[in-house]
Tab-separated table of C-alpha atoms in Angstrom:
chain	number	residue	atom	x	y	z
A	1	MET	CA	-57.347	91.547	-186.510
A	2	VAL	CA	-59.907	93.372	-189.533
A	3	ALA	CA	-62.381	91.003	-190.346
A	4	LEU	CA	-60.862	90.048	-194.033
A	5	GLY	CA	-64.041	89.297	-196.183
A	6	PRO	CA	-63.780	86.640	-198.292
A	7	PRO	CA	-62.318	88.562	-201.888
A	8	ARG	CA	-60.075	90.573	-199.736
A	9	THR	CA	-58.604	86.842	-198.628
A	10	LEU	CA	-58.826	85.075	-201.501
A	11	ARG	CA	-56.289	88.371	-203.153
A	12	ALA	CA	-53.862	87.974	-200.545
A	13	LEU	CA	-53.913	84.437	-200.913
A	14	LEU	CA	-52.802	84.923	-204.388
A	15	LYS	CA	-49.985	87.161	-203.628
A	16	GLU	CA	-48.036	85.288	-201.271
A	17	LEU	CA	-48.978	81.989	-204.326
A	18	ARG	CA	-46.954	85.267	-206.597
A	19	TYR	CA	-44.523	85.010	-203.892
A	20	LEU	CA	-43.937	81.784	-203.968
A	21	SER	CA	-43.519	80.931	-207.101
A	22	ALA	CA	-40.747	83.777	-208.336
A	23	ALA	CA	-38.718	81.530	-206.705
A	24	THR	CA	-39.053	77.763	-208.370
A	25	GLY	CA	-39.541	81.178	-211.676
A	26	ARG	CA	-43.433	78.448	-212.992
A	27	PRO	CA	-46.120	80.463	-213.631
A	28	TYR	CA	-48.135	80.486	-209.524
A	29	ARG	CA	-51.421	79.820	-212.373
A	30	ASP	CA	-49.963	76.114	-212.893
A	31	THR	CA	-49.629	75.738	-209.408
A	32	ALA	CA	-51.717	73.009	-207.831
A	33	ALA	CA	-52.567	75.406	-204.641
A	34	TYR	CA	-54.260	78.370	-207.033
A	35	ARG	CA	-55.756	75.746	-208.834
A	36	TYR	CA	-57.707	74.353	-205.575
A	37	LEU	CA	-57.816	78.075	-203.464
A	38	VAL	CA	-60.227	79.125	-206.876
A	39	GLU	CA	-61.591	76.103	-207.341
A	40	ALA	CA	-62.909	76.335	-203.616
A	41	PHE	CA	-63.523	79.494	-203.196
A	42	ARG	CA	-65.729	79.696	-206.977
A	43	ALA	CA	-67.473	76.373	-205.192
A	44	HIS	CA	-68.962	78.575	-201.921
A	45	ARG	CA	-69.377	81.281	-203.344
A	46	VAL	CA	-73.347	81.229	-204.310
A	47	THR	CA	-75.478	80.094	-201.724
A	48	SER	CA	-78.262	80.763	-201.298
A	49	GLU	CA	-78.150	80.431	-197.434
A	50	LYS	CA	-77.633	83.954	-195.043
A	51	LEU	CA	-75.811	82.342	-192.884
A	52	CYS	CA	-73.993	80.016	-194.385
A	53	ARG	CA	-71.997	77.070	-191.695
A	54	ALA	CA	-69.620	76.112	-194.537
A	55	GLN	CA	-68.758	79.223	-196.319
A	56	HIS	CA	-67.545	80.820	-192.799
A	57	GLU	CA	-65.376	77.513	-192.491
A	58	LEU	CA	-64.066	77.371	-195.534
A	59	HIS	CA	-62.893	81.458	-194.954
A	60	PHE	CA	-61.477	80.517	-191.409
A	61	GLN	CA	-59.315	77.304	-192.863
A	62	ALA	CA	-58.444	80.320	-195.591
A	63	ALA	CA	-57.341	83.258	-193.398
A	64	THR	CA	-55.327	80.722	-191.718
A	65	TYR	CA	-53.768	79.500	-194.809
A	66	LEU	CA	-52.819	82.382	-195.071
A	67	CYS	CA	-51.493	83.351	-191.682
A	68	LEU	CA	-49.189	80.642	-192.374
A	69	LEU	CA	-47.784	81.174	-195.597
A	70	GLN	CA	-47.148	85.266	-194.913
A	71	SER	CA	-45.569	84.182	-190.521
A	72	THR	CA	-43.715	81.597	-192.634
A	73	ARG	CA	-42.270	84.008	-195.642
A	74	ASN	CA	-41.561	86.687	-193.043
A	75	HIS	CA	-40.012	83.515	-190.628
A	76	VAL	CA	-37.727	82.959	-193.358
A	77	ALA	CA	-37.124	86.490	-194.290
A	78	LEU	CA	-36.212	87.528	-190.532
A	79	HIS	CA	-33.484	84.604	-190.226
A	80	GLN	CA	-32.170	85.887	-193.508
A	81	GLU	CA	-31.279	89.214	-192.273
A	82	PHE	CA	-30.798	88.763	-188.619
A	83	HIS	CA	-29.577	85.280	-187.575
A	84	SER	CA	-28.213	83.069	-190.755
A	85	LYS	CA	-25.053	84.834	-191.394
A	86	GLY	CA	-22.644	82.894	-188.562
A	87	GLU	CA	-19.889	83.811	-186.280
A	88	ARG	CA	-17.183	86.263	-187.725
A	89	SER	CA	-14.086	85.084	-188.258
A	90	VAL	CA	-11.104	85.810	-185.954
A	91	GLU	CA	-9.575	87.936	-188.669
A	92	GLU	CA	-12.826	90.375	-188.804
A	93	ALA	CA	-13.217	90.047	-185.509
A	94	ALA	CA	-10.180	91.382	-185.200
A	95	GLY	CA	-10.692	94.242	-187.915
A	96	ALA	CA	-13.829	95.026	-186.116
A	97	VAL	CA	-12.146	96.879	-183.399
A	98	GLY	CA	-9.246	98.398	-185.459
A	99	LEU	CA	-6.688	95.121	-184.993
A	100	LYS	CA	-4.926	93.275	-186.957
A	101	LEU	CA	-3.482	89.640	-186.982
A	102	PRO	CA	-0.202	89.287	-186.182
A	103	GLN	CA	2.051	88.093	-188.543
A	104	GLN	CA	5.022	85.636	-188.065
A	105	PRO	CA	6.907	84.922	-190.963
A	106	GLY	CA	9.324	82.681	-188.839
A	107	GLY	CA	6.426	80.472	-187.945
A	108	LYS	CA	5.159	81.043	-184.242
A	109	GLY	CA	7.965	79.546	-182.009
A	110	TRP	CA	6.272	76.716	-180.276
A	111	GLU	CA	5.052	75.175	-184.181
A	112	SER	CA	8.390	73.460	-184.972
B	1	MET	CA	-37.972	79.282	-171.638
B	2	TRP	CA	-40.177	77.109	-173.623
B	3	ARG	CA	-39.493	79.379	-176.553
B	4	SER	CA	-36.233	79.015	-176.558
B	5	CYS	CA	-36.369	75.585	-176.544
B	6	PHE	CA	-37.925	75.778	-179.688
B	7	ARG	CA	-35.572	78.220	-181.462
B	8	LEU	CA	-32.946	76.601	-180.673
B	9	ALA	CA	-34.262	72.919	-182.145
B	10	ALA	CA	-35.630	74.803	-185.321
B	11	GLY	CA	-32.427	76.551	-185.233
B	12	GLY	CA	-30.030	73.104	-185.029
B	13	GLY	CA	-31.906	70.154	-185.915
B	14	SER	CA	-34.503	69.917	-188.629
B	15	PHE	CA	-37.908	68.213	-187.267
B	16	PRO	CA	-38.364	69.821	-183.702
B	17	ARG	CA	-41.105	67.252	-182.893
B	18	ARG	CA	-38.343	64.466	-183.547
B	19	PRO	CA	-37.263	62.724	-180.548
B	20	CYS	CA	-33.684	63.590	-182.262
B	21	LEU	CA	-31.262	62.315	-179.944
B	22	LEU	CA	-33.083	58.774	-179.885
B	23	PRO	CA	-30.417	56.310	-181.709
B	24	ALA	CA	-33.388	53.595	-182.355
B	25	ALA	CA	-34.725	55.677	-185.372
B	26	PRO	CA	-32.778	55.794	-189.004
B	27	LEU	CA	-31.897	59.112	-188.769
B	28	GLY	CA	-28.817	59.637	-191.480
B	29	PRO	CA	-29.289	62.661	-194.250
B	30	GLY	CA	-30.691	59.796	-196.265
B	31	SER	CA	-33.782	58.620	-195.366
B	32	GLN	CA	-35.183	62.099	-195.512
B	33	ALA	CA	-36.974	61.806	-198.479
B	34	GLY	CA	-36.405	58.002	-199.023
B	35	LEU	CA	-33.683	58.048	-201.547
B	36	ALA	CA	-32.454	54.810	-203.397
B	37	PRO	CA	-30.264	52.712	-201.553
B	38	GLY	CA	-27.596	52.870	-203.448
B	39	LEU	CA	-26.708	56.262	-202.657
B	40	SER	CA	-24.374	55.576	-198.956
B	41	LEU	CA	-23.999	59.428	-197.414
B	42	PRO	CA	-22.389	59.829	-194.348
B	43	ARG	CA	-24.909	59.475	-191.456
B	44	ARG	CA	-25.058	60.340	-187.787
B	45	ALA	CA	-26.191	59.595	-184.774
B	46	TYR	CA	-27.144	62.658	-183.476
B	47	ALA	CA	-30.452	65.362	-185.532
B	48	PRO	CA	-30.448	65.178	-189.195
B	49	PRO	CA	-29.703	67.937	-190.951
B	50	ALA	CA	-31.246	71.691	-190.975
B	51	GLU	CA	-31.068	72.376	-194.623
B	52	ARG	CA	-30.893	70.460	-197.643
B	53	LYS	CA	-29.971	70.620	-201.088
B	54	LYS	CA	-32.664	71.050	-202.882
B	55	PHE	CA	-32.796	68.087	-205.226
B	56	TYR	CA	-36.138	67.481	-207.152
B	57	GLN	CA	-37.598	70.595	-209.423
B	58	ASN	CA	-41.037	69.344	-209.848
B	59	VAL	CA	-43.969	68.590	-206.644
B	60	SER	CA	-46.564	67.202	-207.697
B	61	ILE	CA	-49.832	65.136	-206.356
B	62	THR	CA	-51.567	61.778	-206.490
B	63	GLN	CA	-53.922	59.564	-205.361
B	64	GLY	CA	-52.762	55.839	-203.424
B	65	GLU	CA	-54.659	53.843	-201.716
B	66	ASN	CA	-54.783	55.275	-198.431
B	67	GLY	CA	-54.909	58.644	-199.736
B	68	TYR	CA	-52.693	61.627	-201.786
B	69	GLU	CA	-49.417	60.895	-201.667
B	70	ILE	CA	-46.894	63.650	-202.550
B	71	ASN	CA	-43.976	62.664	-205.956
B	72	LEU	CA	-40.595	64.732	-205.835
B	73	ASP	CA	-40.140	64.829	-209.676
B	74	HIS	CA	-40.823	60.596	-210.102
B	75	ARG	CA	-39.614	59.545	-206.263
B	76	LYS	CA	-42.368	59.392	-204.430
B	77	LEU	CA	-42.220	61.118	-200.276
B	78	LYS	CA	-41.529	59.298	-197.714
B	79	THR	CA	-41.346	60.056	-193.789
B	80	PRO	CA	-37.990	59.898	-191.721
B	81	ASN	CA	-39.260	56.209	-190.805
B	82	ALA	CA	-39.531	55.207	-194.125
B	83	LYS	CA	-43.598	54.754	-194.436
B	84	LEU	CA	-44.733	55.963	-197.770
B	85	PHE	CA	-46.435	59.860	-197.194
B	86	THR	CA	-50.107	59.702	-197.535
B	87	VAL	CA	-52.652	61.961	-196.531
B	88	PRO	CA	-56.301	61.831	-196.362
B	89	SER	CA	-56.859	65.343	-197.669
B	90	GLU	CA	-56.706	66.431	-200.740
B	91	ALA	CA	-56.576	70.222	-199.666
B	92	LEU	CA	-53.195	68.623	-196.788
B	93	ALA	CA	-51.640	67.029	-199.701
B	94	VAL	CA	-51.917	70.559	-201.592
B	95	ALA	CA	-50.440	72.547	-198.829
B	96	VAL	CA	-47.637	69.841	-198.102
B	97	ALA	CA	-46.921	70.395	-202.056
B	98	THR	CA	-46.314	74.123	-201.804
B	99	GLU	CA	-44.487	73.813	-198.726
B	100	TRP	CA	-41.913	71.383	-201.326
B	101	ASP	CA	-42.565	73.316	-204.115
B	102	SER	CA	-41.814	76.966	-202.165
B	103	GLN	CA	-38.139	75.821	-201.238
B	104	GLN	CA	-35.100	77.333	-203.212
B	105	ASP	CA	-31.902	75.727	-202.918
B	106	THR	CA	-31.902	74.616	-200.086
B	107	ILE	CA	-35.157	72.731	-198.128
B	108	LYS	CA	-35.816	74.876	-194.436
B	109	PHE	CA	-36.814	72.319	-193.400
B	110	TYR	CA	-37.923	74.040	-190.044
B	111	THR	CA	-40.265	76.557	-191.859
B	112	MET	CA	-42.155	72.803	-192.620
B	113	HIS	CA	-44.446	72.750	-190.459
B	114	LEU	CA	-47.535	70.557	-192.309
B	115	THR	CA	-44.628	68.381	-193.283
B	116	THR	CA	-43.653	67.843	-190.216
B	117	LEU	CA	-47.285	67.705	-188.858
B	118	CYS	CA	-47.965	64.658	-191.120
B	119	ASN	CA	-44.680	63.002	-190.599
B	120	THR	CA	-45.203	61.998	-186.854
B	121	SER	CA	-48.889	61.730	-187.233
B	122	LEU	CA	-47.695	58.892	-189.637
B	123	ASP	CA	-45.348	57.956	-187.785
B	124	ASN	CA	-45.613	58.443	-184.253
B	125	PRO	CA	-41.940	58.967	-182.665
B	126	SER	CA	-43.007	58.838	-179.530
B	127	GLN	CA	-45.405	55.925	-179.813
B	128	ARG	CA	-48.078	57.464	-178.044
B	129	ASN	CA	-52.063	56.396	-178.061
B	130	LYS	CA	-54.923	58.313	-177.619
B	131	ASP	CA	-55.004	58.331	-173.652
B	132	GLN	CA	-51.631	59.272	-173.823
B	133	LEU	CA	-52.281	62.218	-176.543
B	134	ILE	CA	-55.822	63.718	-174.494
B	135	GLN	CA	-53.397	63.277	-170.847
B	136	ALA	CA	-50.524	65.514	-172.605
B	137	SER	CA	-52.982	68.623	-173.113
B	138	MET	CA	-55.008	68.233	-170.432
B	139	LYS	CA	-51.755	69.001	-168.276
B	140	PHE	CA	-51.479	72.884	-170.122
B	141	LEU	CA	-55.160	73.004	-168.498
B	142	ASP	CA	-53.656	73.445	-164.765
B	143	THR	CA	-51.682	76.177	-165.645
B	144	ASP	CA	-53.588	77.491	-168.360
B	145	THR	CA	-51.597	80.819	-169.754
B	146	ILE	CA	-54.926	83.130	-169.728
B	147	CYS	CA	-56.335	81.552	-166.686
B	148	TYR	CA	-53.061	82.200	-164.158
B	149	ARG	CA	-52.728	86.376	-163.670
B	150	VAL	CA	-50.565	88.595	-162.192
B	151	GLU	CA	-51.434	90.703	-159.367
B	152	GLU	CA	-48.907	93.785	-160.099
B	153	PRO	CA	-49.241	96.256	-162.737
B	154	GLU	CA	-52.790	97.192	-162.071
B	155	THR	CA	-52.257	97.664	-165.391
B	156	LEU	CA	-51.330	93.937	-166.690
B	157	VAL	CA	-54.601	92.726	-164.148
B	158	GLU	CA	-56.486	95.597	-165.833
B	159	LEU	CA	-55.043	94.722	-169.694
B	160	GLN	CA	-55.634	90.715	-168.981
B	161	LYS	CA	-58.745	90.674	-167.298
B	162	ASN	CA	-60.166	92.516	-170.515
B	163	GLU	CA	-58.778	90.290	-172.342
B	164	TRP	CA	-58.776	86.640	-171.398
B	165	ASP	CA	-62.072	86.763	-169.065
B	166	PRO	CA	-64.067	87.114	-172.394
B	167	VAL	CA	-62.147	84.360	-174.085
B	168	ILE	CA	-62.734	82.027	-170.026
B	169	ASP	CA	-66.415	83.056	-169.943
B	170	TRP	CA	-66.767	81.954	-174.183
B	171	ALA	CA	-65.489	78.326	-172.791
B	172	GLU	CA	-67.058	77.999	-169.888
B	173	LYS	CA	-70.587	78.814	-171.807
B	174	ARG	CA	-69.751	77.007	-174.369
B	175	TYR	CA	-68.533	73.615	-172.867
B	176	ASN	CA	-71.149	74.446	-169.814
B	177	VAL	CA	-68.270	73.734	-167.373
B	178	LYS	CA	-66.243	76.102	-164.343
B	179	ILE	CA	-63.177	77.300	-164.757
B	180	GLY	CA	-62.580	80.789	-163.561
B	181	SER	CA	-58.799	82.302	-162.903
B	182	SER	CA	-56.540	82.165	-160.073
B	183	THR	CA	-53.302	84.614	-159.576
B	184	ASN	CA	-52.561	81.791	-156.884
B	185	ILE	CA	-49.216	80.822	-157.336
B	186	MET	CA	-49.942	76.879	-157.818
B	187	GLY	CA	-52.857	78.351	-161.552
B	188	PRO	CA	-56.410	77.942	-160.932
B	189	ASP	CA	-58.031	74.511	-159.380
B	190	ILE	CA	-59.605	73.013	-162.190
B	191	PRO	CA	-62.956	70.921	-161.105
B	192	ILE	CA	-62.641	67.139	-162.341
B	193	LYS	CA	-65.772	67.387	-163.715
B	194	THR	CA	-64.980	69.960	-165.913
B	195	LYS	CA	-61.665	67.857	-166.963
B	196	GLU	CA	-63.712	65.074	-167.651
B	197	THR	CA	-65.720	67.121	-169.925
B	198	PHE	CA	-62.730	68.257	-172.328
B	199	ILE	CA	-61.375	64.487	-171.917
B	200	SER	CA	-65.052	63.473	-173.871
B	201	HIS	CA	-64.336	66.641	-175.916
B	202	LEU	CA	-60.578	65.798	-176.998
B	203	ALA	CA	-61.986	62.162	-177.275
B	204	SER	CA	-64.534	62.539	-180.351
B	205	TYR	CA	-61.503	64.143	-182.253
B	206	ASN	CA	-59.064	61.077	-184.412
B	207	MET	CA	-55.450	60.248	-184.504
B	208	TRP	CA	-54.308	62.565	-186.444
B	209	ALA	CA	-56.328	65.225	-185.768
B	210	LEU	CA	-54.773	65.105	-181.400
B	211	GLN	CA	-51.723	65.254	-182.917
B	212	GLY	CA	-52.856	68.755	-183.616
B	213	ILE	CA	-54.130	69.720	-181.361
B	214	GLU	CA	-51.380	68.663	-178.767
B	215	PHE	CA	-49.665	70.734	-181.271
B	216	VAL	CA	-51.400	74.200	-180.398
B	217	ILE	CA	-51.634	73.707	-176.580
B	218	THR	CA	-48.461	73.083	-176.361
B	219	GLN	CA	-47.257	75.946	-178.764
B	220	LEU	CA	-49.837	78.903	-176.999
B	221	LYS	CA	-49.009	77.048	-173.797
B	222	SER	CA	-53.123	77.489	-173.183
B	223	MET	CA	-55.392	74.899	-173.680
B	224	VAL	CA	-58.797	77.315	-174.073
B	225	LEU	CA	-57.145	79.539	-176.356
B	226	SER	CA	-56.285	76.545	-178.769
B	227	LEU	CA	-59.895	75.481	-178.064
B	228	GLY	CA	-61.267	78.848	-179.124
B	229	LEU	CA	-59.004	78.312	-182.501
B	230	ILE	CA	-60.523	74.813	-183.373
B	231	ASP	CA	-63.839	76.313	-182.768
B	232	ARG	CA	-62.757	79.488	-185.128
B	233	HIS	CA	-63.501	81.684	-182.112
B	234	LEU	CA	-60.144	83.278	-183.147
B	235	THR	CA	-58.453	84.206	-185.519
B	236	VAL	CA	-55.114	82.582	-185.494
B	237	GLU	CA	-53.341	86.048	-185.237
B	238	LYS	CA	-55.883	86.869	-182.337
B	239	ALA	CA	-54.836	83.484	-180.690
B	240	VAL	CA	-51.189	84.484	-180.815
B	241	LEU	CA	-51.382	87.572	-179.485
B	242	LEU	CA	-53.679	86.289	-176.250
B	243	SER	CA	-50.717	83.939	-175.347
B	244	ARG	CA	-48.405	86.480	-175.460
B	245	LEU	CA	-50.125	89.137	-173.945
B	246	GLU	CA	-47.723	89.769	-171.536
B	247	GLU	CA	-44.851	90.094	-174.020
B	248	GLU	CA	-46.785	92.382	-176.089
B	249	TYR	CA	-47.222	94.569	-172.503
B	250	GLN	CA	-43.773	94.916	-172.407
B	251	ILE	CA	-43.186	95.594	-176.067
B	252	GLN	CA	-45.455	98.772	-175.263
B	253	LYS	CA	-43.841	99.671	-172.926
B	254	TRP	CA	-39.996	99.225	-173.241
B	255	GLY	CA	-40.394	98.736	-177.932
B	256	ASN	CA	-39.585	95.923	-180.344
B	257	VAL	CA	-36.594	93.879	-180.876
B	258	GLU	CA	-37.462	93.294	-184.348
B	259	TRP	CA	-34.718	89.803	-184.813
B	260	ALA	CA	-36.727	88.552	-181.306
B	261	HIS	CA	-39.709	89.528	-180.812
B	262	ASP	CA	-41.261	89.396	-184.578
B	263	TYR	CA	-38.615	86.715	-185.314
B	264	GLU	CA	-40.444	84.869	-182.414
B	265	LEU	CA	-43.789	86.073	-183.797
B	266	HIS	CA	-44.252	85.004	-186.888
B	267	GLU	CA	-42.449	81.689	-185.814
B	268	LEU	CA	-45.634	81.072	-183.082
B	269	ARG	CA	-47.539	82.350	-185.823
B	270	ALA	CA	-46.704	79.922	-188.472
B	271	ARG	CA	-46.069	76.955	-185.916
B	272	THR	CA	-50.122	77.752	-184.525
B	273	ALA	CA	-51.350	78.101	-187.757
B	274	ALA	CA	-49.987	75.462	-188.956
B	275	GLY	CA	-51.262	73.528	-185.850
B	276	THR	CA	-54.512	74.570	-186.466
B	277	LEU	CA	-54.995	74.537	-189.917
B	278	PHE	CA	-53.869	70.151	-190.045
B	279	VAL	CA	-56.400	69.775	-186.820
B	280	HIS	CA	-59.304	71.055	-189.567
B	281	LEU	CA	-58.769	69.549	-192.608
B	282	CYS	CA	-58.032	66.262	-190.759
B	283	SER	CA	-60.896	66.582	-188.512
B	284	GLU	CA	-63.658	67.289	-191.750
B	285	SER	CA	-65.470	65.846	-194.191
B	286	SER	CA	-67.027	68.007	-197.214
B	287	THR	CA	-69.687	66.968	-199.009
B	288	VAL	CA	-70.746	69.773	-201.713
B	289	LYS	CA	-74.374	69.284	-202.156
B	290	HIS	CA	-74.971	71.278	-205.962
B	291	LYS	CA	-79.244	72.622	-205.363
B	292	LEU	CA	-80.966	73.029	-208.555
B	293	LEU	CA	-81.737	76.287	-210.429
B	294	GLN	CA	-84.644	77.525	-209.997
B	295	GLU	CA	-86.353	79.949	-212.349
């Protein structure tokens, strides 16, 4: 995976938050996650050290959270598309091979 | 085989971590989020439903005496064992609240991995103590994925050598142990000293972090890869790729089946990312030191 710089990670995270907020209808800037992320990135941006371990830690956590959000979204999308429809009914299954179920207006012989 | 077990659990039951078949734990649909006692819902002896209708509008976080709590509308979130849901870290609380907030129409419990991990840590349904958790994690080392090599086909042997050997070298250097790899069916011969080093390393984490570590190891089927994740040597995507190396090899050879391969890939990534994040958030303590601006 290409090494994501902090700005790219933050932008991708905000995009994921936008997807999530599209569900609830409320603007994504209102969410606690947005406020927390923006504040965390802002707080760790300014540092005079060249090799800042805390910044690296924060960025790793941000990248991990981004992976979590992206993969959950993809997983749910794949589930919806391929695994959510359940079984076909008997009529649909017959219709798939071009057959129709028999209709006996008088009822079947053994049902009295 | 492992993954199909998890997939069945994810499809049919809500919390794959819970021993759903134990009748001892209260497992009615009403116990999911601590509803008012007057509400009587039909209780079933087996697994709780995989999905529930979304019954709240707003999710908020409050700070209680033991940590941060989640509120769904005005009700406090509770674990499946009806304990109050408290987390020690604010970032974790925000992430859990986002999970609950992102549900639409139905609550898909099988996508809420951080909530599941928190519930497991709070309830400890399998009632394991620290030593048992460490033992469970160490069991994976004897048949660690990246130490267990094939002998043919040639290209796969090459691939395993090129991708997995660097990680083993890193782990050996970082922890000052000998691990090695093997094509033997019994797996690699891990020296006792190596195991002791890892046991004492794992013992330095608290209970919550250990639950997360054991979860990640179970997902990736490799202790070395999990250590690489926790030490921030590997990204989640890379660790999942290394864990699924043979599958990726076969996919490149025979083609990708979206509804199986991609489905499993994204589920594995989600779980691993959740576990890693959980471990880091439960084992860190952050302080912000403000430096004085100097002119």
